[in-house]
mmCIF file of C-alpha atoms in Angstrom:
data_model
loop_
_atom_site.group_PDB
_atom_site.id
_atom_site.type_symbol
_atom_site.label_atom_id
_atom_site.label_comp_id
_atom_site.label_asym_id
_atom_site.label_seq_id
_atom_site.Cartn_x
_atom_site.Cartn_y
_atom_site.Cartn_z
ATOM 1 C CA MET A 907 -1.995 -4.455 12.386
ATOM 2 C CA ASP A 908 0.918 -2.613 11.634
ATOM 3 C CA ALA A 909 2.523 -2.133 8.100
ATOM 4 C CA GLN A 910 5.018 -4.880 8.691
ATOM 5 C CA ASP A 911 2.369 -7.476 9.697
ATOM 6 C CA TYR A 912 0.475 -6.262 6.599
ATOM 7 C CA MET A 913 3.307 -6.747 4.327
ATOM 8 C CA GLN A 914 4.008 -10.227 5.772
ATOM 9 C CA LEU A 915 0.398 -11.122 5.208
ATOM 10 C CA MET A 916 0.452 -9.651 1.692
ATOM 11 C CA SER A 917 3.610 -12.007 0.728
ATOM 12 C CA GLN A 918 1.331 -15.033 1.134
ATOM 13 C CA THR A 919 -1.849 -13.861 -0.856
ATOM 14 C CA SER A 920 -2.654 -12.773 -4.396
ATOM 15 C CA VAL A 921 -5.516 -10.338 -3.536
ATOM 16 C CA LEU A 922 -7.167 -9.365 -0.346
ATOM 17 C CA LEU A 923 -10.853 -8.199 -0.497
ATOM 18 C CA TYR A 924 -12.541 -5.959 1.981
ATOM 19 C CA THR A 925 -16.313 -5.492 1.749
ATOM 20 C CA ASP A 926 -16.638 -1.977 3.213
ATOM 21 C CA GLU A 927 -17.321 0.498 0.364
ATOM 22 C CA ARG A 928 -15.489 3.297 2.345
ATOM 23 C CA ASP A 929 -11.658 3.947 2.345
ATOM 24 C CA ILE A 930 -9.888 2.764 5.552
ATOM 25 C CA GLU A 931 -9.179 6.026 7.552
ATOM 26 C CA GLY A 932 -6.090 6.521 9.907
ATOM 27 C CA TRP A 933 -4.390 3.457 8.694
ATOM 28 C CA PRO A 934 -1.411 2.839 8.294
ATOM 29 C CA ARG A 935 0.006 5.207 10.915
ATOM 30 C CA LYS A 936 3.136 7.486 10.859
ATOM 31 C CA ALA A 937 5.209 5.160 13.031
ATOM 32 C CA ASP A 938 5.205 2.941 10.013
ATOM 33 C CA LEU A 939 7.147 5.328 7.968
ATOM 34 C CA PRO A 940 10.594 3.913 8.682
ATOM 35 C CA TYR A 941 9.532 0.314 7.886
ATOM 36 C CA LEU A 942 7.910 1.383 4.647
ATOM 37 C CA LEU A 943 10.707 3.466 3.437
ATOM 38 C CA SER A 944 12.818 0.388 3.910
ATOM 39 C CA ARG A 945 10.718 -1.493 1.550
ATOM 40 C CA VAL A 946 10.131 0.961 -1.270
ATOM 41 C CA ASP A 947 13.068 -0.632 -3.432
ATOM 42 C CA SER A 948 11.988 -4.166 -2.791
ATOM 43 C CA TRP A 949 11.023 -6.424 -5.780
ATOM 44 C CA SER A 950 9.705 -9.071 -3.445
ATOM 45 C CA TYR A 951 6.331 -10.404 -4.262
ATOM 46 C CA SER A 952 3.210 -8.732 -2.488
ATOM 47 C CA GLY A 953 -0.370 -9.459 -3.197
ATOM 48 C CA THR A 954 -2.886 -6.570 -4.016
ATOM 49 C CA VAL A 955 -5.812 -5.372 -2.022
ATOM 50 C CA SER A 956 -9.180 -4.112 -3.168
ATOM 51 C CA ASN A 957 -12.832 -3.542 -1.820
ATOM 52 C CA GLN A 958 -15.099 -6.103 -3.239
ATOM 53 C CA SER A 959 -16.925 -3.921 -5.665
ATOM 54 C CA ARG A 960 -13.749 -2.708 -7.406
ATOM 55 C CA TYR A 961 -12.517 -6.372 -7.647
ATOM 56 C CA ILE A 962 -15.685 -7.678 -9.162
ATOM 57 C CA ALA A 963 -15.542 -5.147 -11.763
ATOM 58 C CA ARG A 964 -12.056 -6.378 -12.891
ATOM 59 C CA SER A 965 -11.523 -9.603 -15.111
ATOM 60 C CA PHE A 966 -10.992 -12.537 -12.972
ATOM 61 C CA LEU A 967 -8.405 -13.767 -15.433
ATOM 62 C CA GLN A 968 -6.155 -10.887 -14.798
ATOM 63 C CA PRO A 969 -3.098 -11.906 -12.847
ATOM 64 C CA TYR A 970 -2.856 -10.327 -9.432
ATOM 65 C CA GLY A 971 0.082 -9.434 -7.365
ATOM 66 C CA THR A 972 2.625 -6.631 -7.363
ATOM 67 C CA THR A 973 5.986 -5.967 -5.650
ATOM 68 C CA GLU A 974 6.636 -4.994 -1.970
ATOM 69 C CA GLY A 975 7.841 -1.622 -3.258
ATOM 70 C CA THR A 976 4.635 -0.772 -5.029
ATOM 71 C CA ALA A 977 2.768 -1.883 -1.988
ATOM 72 C CA ALA A 978 4.947 0.199 0.363
ATOM 73 C CA LEU A 979 4.346 3.453 -1.918
ATOM 74 C CA HIS A 980 0.657 2.766 -1.653
ATOM 75 C CA LEU A 981 0.861 2.627 2.365
ATOM 76 C CA LEU A 982 3.144 5.750 2.271
ATOM 77 C CA LYS A 983 0.446 7.495 0.029
ATOM 78 C CA ALA A 984 -2.344 6.294 2.483
ATOM 79 C CA ILE A 985 -0.304 7.896 5.532
ATOM 80 C CA LYS A 986 0.217 11.196 3.709
ATOM 81 C CA ASP A 987 -3.493 11.264 2.506
ATOM 82 C CA GLY A 988 -5.031 9.968 5.760
ATOM 83 C CA GLN A 989 -6.802 7.088 4.080
ATOM 84 C CA PHE A 990 -5.946 3.810 2.708
ATOM 85 C CA ARG A 991 -7.355 2.836 -0.720
ATOM 86 C CA GLY A 992 -7.185 -0.452 -2.388
ATOM 87 C CA TYR A 993 -4.733 -0.889 -5.312
ATOM 88 C CA GLY A 994 -4.406 -3.341 -8.089
ATOM 89 C CA ARG A 995 -1.335 -4.889 -9.801
ATOM 90 C CA LYS A 996 -1.184 -2.104 -12.459
ATOM 91 C CA ASP A 997 -1.955 0.803 -10.058
ATOM 92 C CA TYR A 998 1.226 2.624 -9.380
ATOM 93 C CA PRO A 999 1.165 6.260 -7.653
ATOM 94 C CA ASP A 1000 2.099 8.858 -10.145
ATOM 95 C CA GLU A 1001 3.445 11.091 -7.510
ATOM 96 C CA LYS A 1002 6.198 8.587 -6.357
ATOM 97 C CA ASP A 1003 8.825 11.366 -5.804
ATOM 98 C CA GLU A 1004 6.318 13.716 -3.960
ATOM 99 C CA ILE A 1005 5.382 10.703 -1.813
ATOM 100 C CA LEU A 1006 8.953 9.808 -0.881
ATOM 101 C CA ALA A 1007 9.831 13.334 -0.249
ATOM 102 C CA TRP A 1008 6.958 13.838 2.174
ATOM 103 C CA ALA A 1009 7.707 10.379 3.977
ATOM 104 C CA ARG A 1010 11.234 11.084 4.173
ATOM 105 C CA ALA A 1011 10.773 14.441 5.657
ATOM 106 C CA GLU A 1012 8.320 13.034 8.162
ATOM 107 C CA ALA A 1013 10.507 10.358 9.105
ATOM 108 C CA GLU A 1014 13.303 12.881 9.770
ATOM 109 C CA LYS A 1015 10.990 14.875 11.875
ATOM 110 C CA MET A 1016 10.425 11.669 14.103
ATOM 111 C CA GLY A 1017 14.133 11.224 14.377
ATOM 112 C CA THR A 1018 14.051 7.927 12.214
ATOM 113 C CA GLY A 1019 15.259 9.508 8.887
ATOM 114 C CA GLU A 1020 16.034 7.088 6.204
#
């Protein structure tokens, strides 16, 4: 699944659970940078994703869902870090500017600069 397929899926769900306790390594891929950079300013709805143990620890009454922009930032961070971690509605990468600068520089190296 590429990042665009993922974002389409998440536009149709509130929370996606995965059962493996480990973070997902090697996904998404650098090839997804241009698409994700095009979505960082989007306010369109996106669901959240969490591994099952993190989800169970949260209140079931808490509303889920975030924006495509927040989801895109998490996916860009995953590419930068080399592993994807789940994220919740209120989780927002503190290092947004650093993530975006890195992603834009990497996209430029690929010849697909934003």
